Structure formats: C-alpha cells, structure tokens
Short mmCIF file of C-alpha atoms and ligand atoms in Angstrom, two decimals:
data_model
loop_
_atom_site.label_atom_id
_atom_site.label_comp_id
_atom_site.label_asym_id
_atom_site.label_seq_id
_atom_site.Cartn_x
_atom_site.Cartn_y
_atom_site.Cartn_z
CA UNK A 1 23.90 -18.35 -18.33
CA UNK A 2 20.51 -16.68 -18.81
CA UNK A 3 21.01 -12.92 -19.14
CA UNK A 4 19.35 -10.61 -16.61
CA UNK A 5 16.05 -9.15 -17.88
CA UNK A 6 16.31 -5.63 -19.31
CA UNK A 7 13.67 -4.13 -16.98
CA UNK A 8 13.70 -4.07 -13.20
CA UNK A 9 15.36 -1.79 -10.77
CA UNK A 10 18.93 -2.28 -9.86
CA UNK A 11 21.88 -0.09 -9.36
CA UNK A 12 24.21 -0.30 -12.31
CA UNK A 13 27.97 -0.25 -12.13
CA UNK A 14 30.24 0.09 -9.16
CA UNK A 15 31.45 3.25 -7.51
CA UNK A 16 32.70 5.71 -10.10
CA UNK A 17 36.46 6.29 -10.29
CA UNK A 18 37.80 9.62 -11.41
CA UNK A 19 39.75 8.09 -14.29
CA UNK A 20 41.06 10.09 -17.23
CA UNK A 21 40.16 8.57 -20.59
CA UNK A 22 42.68 7.73 -23.30
CA UNK A 23 41.82 10.98 -25.10
CA UNK A 24 42.74 12.83 -21.90
CA UNK A 25 39.10 13.82 -21.28
CA UNK A 26 37.80 13.39 -17.71
CA UNK A 27 34.46 11.59 -17.49
CA UNK A 28 31.48 13.62 -16.26
CA UNK A 29 31.47 13.76 -12.45
CA UNK A 30 29.03 11.47 -10.70
CA UNK A 31 25.81 13.32 -9.82
CA UNK A 32 25.16 13.88 -6.11
CA UNK A 33 22.83 11.13 -4.83
CA UNK A 34 19.28 12.27 -4.06
CA UNK A 35 16.32 10.46 -2.55
CA UNK A 36 12.58 10.55 -3.14
CA UNK A 37 10.06 9.25 -0.60
CA UNK A 38 6.72 8.25 -2.11
CA UNK A 39 4.22 8.43 0.71
CA UNK A 40 0.46 8.13 1.12
CA UNK A 41 -2.10 6.21 3.06
CA UNK A 42 -2.19 2.41 3.11
CA UNK A 43 -3.15 1.05 -0.32
CA UNK A 44 -2.47 4.36 -2.10
CA UNK A 45 -0.03 2.63 -4.47
CA UNK A 46 3.26 3.74 -2.88
CA UNK A 47 5.09 0.46 -3.47
CA UNK A 48 3.71 -0.15 -6.95
CA UNK A 49 4.46 3.37 -8.15
CA UNK A 50 7.92 3.47 -6.54
CA UNK A 51 8.94 0.39 -8.54
CA UNK A 52 7.73 1.95 -11.79
CA UNK A 53 9.50 5.24 -10.98
CA UNK A 54 12.65 3.19 -10.41
CA UNK A 55 12.21 1.39 -13.73
CA UNK A 56 11.71 4.65 -15.63
CA UNK A 57 14.81 6.23 -14.09
CA UNK A 58 16.98 3.15 -14.61
CA UNK A 59 15.74 2.73 -18.19
CA UNK A 60 16.72 6.35 -18.84
CA UNK A 61 20.26 5.51 -17.71
CA UNK A 62 20.16 6.84 -14.13
CA UNK A 63 21.58 4.34 -11.61
CA UNK A 64 18.62 3.91 -9.27
CA UNK A 65 17.61 1.80 -6.29
CA UNK A 66 14.09 1.26 -4.94
CA UNK A 67 13.60 0.59 -1.23
CA UNK A 68 10.30 -0.64 0.22
CA UNK A 69 10.43 0.74 3.77
CA UNK A 70 7.82 -1.80 4.99
CA UNK A 71 10.30 -4.56 4.16
CA UNK A 72 12.90 -2.96 6.46
CA UNK A 73 10.76 -3.27 9.60
CA UNK A 74 8.85 -6.52 9.08
CA UNK A 75 10.01 -8.12 12.29
CA UNK A 76 7.68 -9.18 15.06
CA UNK A 77 7.00 -8.41 17.80
CA UNK A 78 7.56 -4.68 17.50
CA UNK A 79 8.93 -3.08 20.65
CA UNK A 80 6.51 -1.47 23.06
CA UNK A 81 5.84 2.13 22.11
CA UNK A 82 7.05 1.65 18.52
CA UNK A 83 4.24 -0.31 16.80
CA UNK A 84 5.60 0.26 13.29
CA UNK A 85 9.15 -0.68 14.28
CA UNK A 86 10.47 2.65 13.05
CA UNK A 87 13.72 2.47 15.02
CA UNK A 88 14.63 -0.81 13.31
CA UNK A 89 13.51 0.62 9.96
CA UNK A 90 15.89 3.58 10.39
CA UNK A 91 18.81 1.36 11.35
CA UNK A 92 18.21 -0.85 8.33
CA UNK A 93 17.67 2.15 6.03
CA UNK A 94 21.01 3.64 7.03
CA UNK A 95 22.78 0.42 5.92
CA UNK A 96 20.69 -0.27 2.82
CA UNK A 97 20.90 3.31 1.49
CA UNK A 98 24.65 3.40 2.11
CA UNK A 99 25.12 0.12 0.28
CA UNK A 100 23.07 1.21 -2.73
CA UNK A 101 24.97 4.48 -2.99
CA UNK A 102 28.33 2.71 -2.64
CA UNK A 103 27.21 0.40 -5.46
CA UNK A 104 26.60 3.38 -7.74
CA UNK A 105 22.97 4.44 -7.23
CA UNK A 106 22.45 8.18 -7.58
CA UNK A 107 18.69 8.08 -7.10
CA UNK A 108 16.99 6.29 -4.19
CA UNK A 109 13.25 5.84 -4.46
CA UNK A 110 11.65 4.98 -1.11
CA UNK A 111 8.08 3.78 -0.59
CA UNK A 112 6.71 4.33 2.89
CA UNK A 113 4.83 6.37 5.46
CA UNK A 114 6.08 9.61 7.01
CA UNK A 115 3.42 10.73 9.49
CA UNK A 116 5.18 13.89 10.62
CA UNK A 117 7.96 16.29 9.72
CA UNK A 118 9.97 14.57 12.45
CA UNK A 119 9.63 11.22 10.61
CA UNK A 120 10.71 12.93 7.42
CA UNK A 121 13.81 14.40 9.02
CA UNK A 122 14.76 11.01 10.49
CA UNK A 123 14.45 9.34 7.06
CA UNK A 124 16.56 12.12 5.53
CA UNK A 125 19.23 11.66 8.14
CA UNK A 126 19.19 7.87 7.63
CA UNK A 127 19.59 8.01 3.83
CA UNK A 128 22.23 10.73 4.16
CA UNK A 129 21.12 12.55 0.98
CA UNK A 130 18.69 15.30 0.11
CA UNK A 131 15.12 14.03 0.40
CA UNK A 132 12.05 15.08 -1.57
CA UNK A 133 8.64 13.79 -0.46
CA UNK A 134 5.78 13.14 -2.86
CA UNK A 135 2.37 12.10 -1.56
CA UNK A 136 0.00 9.96 -3.60
CA UNK A 137 -3.53 11.09 -2.93
CA UNK A 138 -6.28 8.63 -3.79
CA UNK A 139 -10.05 8.91 -3.38
CA UNK A 140 -10.76 6.71 -0.35
CA UNK A 141 -13.40 4.46 -2.00
CA UNK A 142 -10.75 3.62 -4.62
CA UNK A 143 -8.18 2.88 -1.90
CA UNK A 144 -10.68 0.55 -0.25
CA UNK A 145 -11.39 -1.29 -3.51
CA UNK A 146 -7.64 -1.73 -4.07
CA UNK A 147 -7.14 -3.03 -0.53
CA UNK A 148 -9.98 -5.55 -0.89
CA UNK A 149 -8.34 -6.87 -4.07
CA UNK A 150 -4.83 -6.87 -2.58
CA UNK A 151 -5.89 -8.76 0.55
CA UNK A 152 -8.38 -11.22 -0.97
CA UNK A 153 -6.04 -14.19 -0.57
CA UNK A 154 -4.49 -13.15 2.74
CA UNK A 155 -3.78 -15.76 5.37
CA UNK A 156 -4.17 -13.21 8.18
CA UNK A 157 -7.93 -12.76 8.60
CA UNK A 158 -7.69 -9.32 10.26
CA UNK A 159 -5.30 -7.72 7.77
CA UNK A 160 -7.98 -6.39 5.42
CA UNK A 161 -10.05 -4.96 8.28
CA UNK A 162 -6.97 -3.28 9.78
CA UNK A 163 -5.94 -1.73 6.47
CA UNK A 164 -9.48 -0.53 5.68
CA UNK A 165 -9.72 1.17 9.08
CA UNK A 166 -6.21 2.60 8.87
CA UNK A 167 -6.74 3.99 5.34
CA UNK A 168 -9.07 6.82 6.40
CA UNK A 169 -7.27 7.46 9.67
CA UNK A 170 -3.81 7.76 8.06
CA UNK A 171 -5.20 9.87 5.21
CA UNK A 172 -6.46 12.40 7.78
CA UNK A 173 -3.13 12.35 9.63
CA UNK A 174 -1.30 13.07 6.35
CA UNK A 175 -3.75 15.89 5.51
CA UNK A 176 -2.84 17.62 8.76
CA UNK A 177 0.88 16.85 8.79
CA UNK A 178 1.96 18.74 5.64
CA UNK A 179 5.00 16.51 5.19
CA UNK A 180 5.01 16.35 1.39
CA UNK A 181 6.70 18.76 -1.02
CA UNK A 182 4.45 17.57 -3.84
CA UNK A 183 1.11 15.79 -4.09
CA UNK A 184 0.03 13.72 -7.07
CA UNK A 185 -3.54 12.56 -7.59
CA UNK A 186 -3.24 8.79 -7.98
CA UNK A 187 -6.93 7.89 -8.13
CA UNK A 188 -7.12 7.34 -11.89
CA UNK A 189 -4.59 6.12 -14.40
CA UNK A 190 -2.13 3.27 -14.57
CA UNK A 191 0.88 2.96 -12.28
CA UNK A 192 2.99 4.08 -15.25
CA UNK A 193 0.88 7.24 -15.68
CA UNK A 194 1.19 8.02 -11.99
CA UNK A 195 4.94 7.32 -11.92
CA UNK A 196 5.38 9.72 -14.85
CA UNK A 197 3.34 12.36 -13.01
CA UNK A 198 5.50 11.86 -9.88
CA UNK A 199 8.73 12.29 -11.85
CA UNK A 200 7.38 15.44 -13.45
CA UNK A 201 6.15 16.83 -10.11
CA UNK A 202 9.50 16.37 -8.39
CA UNK A 203 11.49 17.59 -11.37
CA UNK A 204 13.22 14.27 -12.07
CA UNK A 205 11.33 13.69 -15.33
N1 PPS B 1 3.18 5.38 10.72
C1 PPS B 1 3.40 4.32 9.97
N2 PPS B 1 4.65 3.91 9.80
C2 PPS B 1 4.90 2.82 9.05
N3 PPS B 1 3.95 2.08 8.45
C3 PPS B 1 2.67 2.46 8.59
C4 PPS B 1 2.34 3.59 9.35
N4 PPS B 1 1.00 3.70 9.31
C5 PPS B 1 0.54 2.71 8.57
N5 PPS B 1 1.52 1.96 8.12
C6 PPS B 1 1.30 0.80 7.25
O1 PPS B 1 1.43 -0.42 7.96
C7 PPS B 1 1.57 -1.46 6.99
C8 PPS B 1 2.70 -2.34 7.42
O2 PPS B 1 3.12 -3.07 6.33
P1 PPS B 1 3.10 -4.62 6.32
O3 PPS B 1 3.05 -5.05 4.89
O4 PPS B 1 4.25 -5.11 7.14
O5 PPS B 1 1.72 -4.92 7.04
S1 PPS B 1 1.10 -6.26 7.16
O6 PPS B 1 2.00 -7.29 6.61
O7 PPS B 1 -0.17 -6.18 6.43
O8 PPS B 1 0.91 -6.42 8.60
C9 PPS B 1 1.85 -0.78 5.67
O9 PPS B 1 0.64 -0.79 4.94
P2 PPS B 1 0.60 -0.60 3.35
O10 PPS B 1 0.94 0.83 3.07
O11 PPS B 1 -0.81 -0.93 2.97
O12 PPS B 1 1.59 -1.56 2.75
C10 PPS B 1 2.25 0.62 6.11
O13 PPS B 1 2.06 1.62 5.13
N1 ADP B 2 -2.64 3.00 -10.41
C1 ADP B 2 -3.18 1.89 -9.96
N2 ADP B 2 -4.30 1.41 -10.52
C2 ADP B 2 -4.88 0.27 -10.05
N3 ADP B 2 -4.41 -0.47 -9.03
C3 ADP B 2 -3.29 -0.03 -8.44
C4 ADP B 2 -2.61 1.16 -8.85
N4 ADP B 2 -1.54 1.35 -8.05
C5 ADP B 2 -1.54 0.32 -7.18
N5 ADP B 2 -2.58 -0.52 -7.42
C6 ADP B 2 -2.92 -1.73 -6.67
O1 ADP B 2 -3.45 -1.27 -5.43
C7 ADP B 2 -2.97 -2.09 -4.37
C8 ADP B 2 -2.24 -1.20 -3.36
O2 ADP B 2 -1.01 -0.78 -3.96
P1 ADP B 2 0.34 -0.84 -3.12
O3 ADP B 2 1.44 -0.45 -4.05
O4 ADP B 2 0.45 -2.13 -2.39
O5 ADP B 2 0.02 0.35 -2.09
P2 ADP B 2 0.81 0.82 -0.79
O6 ADP B 2 2.25 0.44 -0.96
O7 ADP B 2 0.59 2.31 -0.78
O8 ADP B 2 0.13 0.14 0.36
C9 ADP B 2 -2.10 -3.17 -4.97
O9 ADP B 2 -2.87 -4.35 -5.11
C10 ADP B 2 -1.71 -2.59 -6.33
O10 ADP B 2 -1.52 -3.61 -7.29
#
C-alpha cells in the first residue's frame, strides 16, 4: 500500500487513554482542545492560510484539524432569510468539530466569515471549545487581483463579479464589527509567512 504523504492536515491518533506506562509513569495529560477562526473578507486568503497553519501545527506534533466553513454550508437553495446558510453551517460544525476532537485533535483551525460578535459566539458554542479569532487584513486591490486569478476558470459567470463587489462591502463590515482578537496583515508574503505570523499573533507559535 502507498504510505500517506508526510504533509497535510489530519488528526493523528485516537482518543487518548489515561494508561500508565510500564515504568509506572503516567503519560502527559491531553491538552484541552482549542479553536482558531481565521476570518477576513472574501479572497483574503482564509482557506489557504488555514491549511498552512494546520500543516505547521501538525508537523510540530500537535494533533490538528482544519475546517473550511464554506464547505459546511454549500447547499442550495439557502433558506429565505439565511443567504449564507449559517444555520446549516452551525449544525454541521457541531458534528464535524465533535468528530475531530473525538479522533484526537486538540487544535481546530477554522476558515470562515464571522460578521458580528453574535456569529462568533455561535461558532464558539458549536465547536464547544475556547475560540480565538484572527483576521487577515489585505489591501483591497490585492484582494481583487487574487479573486480575478482564483475565478478565471469559473463556470459561474457571475461569481467573480459577486466576490469583487462583496470584498469591499465585507471588509467594511469587519472593520466596524470588531470581532477579531488579533489582526494580521496578509497583503504581502507567502501563505507560509502569513501562517507563521498568525501562529505568533495568537500565541500558538
Ligand atoms: N456573512 C457571511 N457568511 C458566510 N460566508 C460569507 C459571508 N459573507 C461572505 N461570505 C462568502 O461567501 C462565499 C461563499 O463561499 P462559496 O465558495 O460557497 O461561494 S461560491 O461557490 O463562490 O458561491 C465565501 O467567499 P470566499 O471567502 O471568497 O471563499 C464566503 O467567505
Ligand atoms: N499569501 C498569498 N499570496 C498570494 N496569493 C494568495 C495568498 N493567500 C491566498 N492566495 C490566493 O488568493 C486566492 C484567495 O485565497 P483563498 O484562500 O481562497 O481566500 P478566502 O478563503 O479568504 O476566500 C486564492 O487563489 C489563493 O491561492
């Protein structure tokens, strides 16, 4: 069988058992699970950076899971009054976070949008752990260039237009909402540089 690649984010090991080793020494207790939400406007690099943060943590030996919140609500049509399908997202997040933690993850790295402190509290309640929020702030012309590149082969003709319009609007909403505990400038530098800056900012580095 081909071995699994060394990089990539996955929770390692099953739930820890409080076994006593042959030398009679108890293993270190499992750390309390904690979650980090990487937020920012559309195209800020949330998903890309979250995966690299997950890789860095897992490579350093911390059982880690990465959850792309967009993937938990991609179901159409969204109900009336809930255009981003947040209720479904929260239901899915409750299950997914619980499963990752039961499988051994002690760090959950979420990529997604929290528009208000109310959103933040609902995410925290759904993951069932402490939650730190880090916003990626990117100069809007750079966001727009990234979106143009990301959407150049899209099948949906309106997707790029929608994201370009939403980028400035959501950035202003996030400026006013003060949801984040930390903000990292993600305009320049590689995803690895930015992931390292995020880990340092939140004290997980
Ligand atoms: N309030 C709020 N809540 C949740 N999501 C929000 C919100 N505002 C905007 N967005 C952004 O909407 C985008 C939805 O992701 P999708 O990948 O499913 O979009 S799509 O496939 O292009 O339609 C996705 O865009 P990207 O961030 O560019 O991936 C979300 O971030
Ligand atoms: N640091 C970076 N430098 C250059 N391009 C980036 C960087 N981070 C992300 N990107 C690119 O920008 C686009 C938007 O990133 P993505 O992770 O999809 O953002 P979000 O999840 O916030 O919408 C993607 O095409 C991604 O490859």
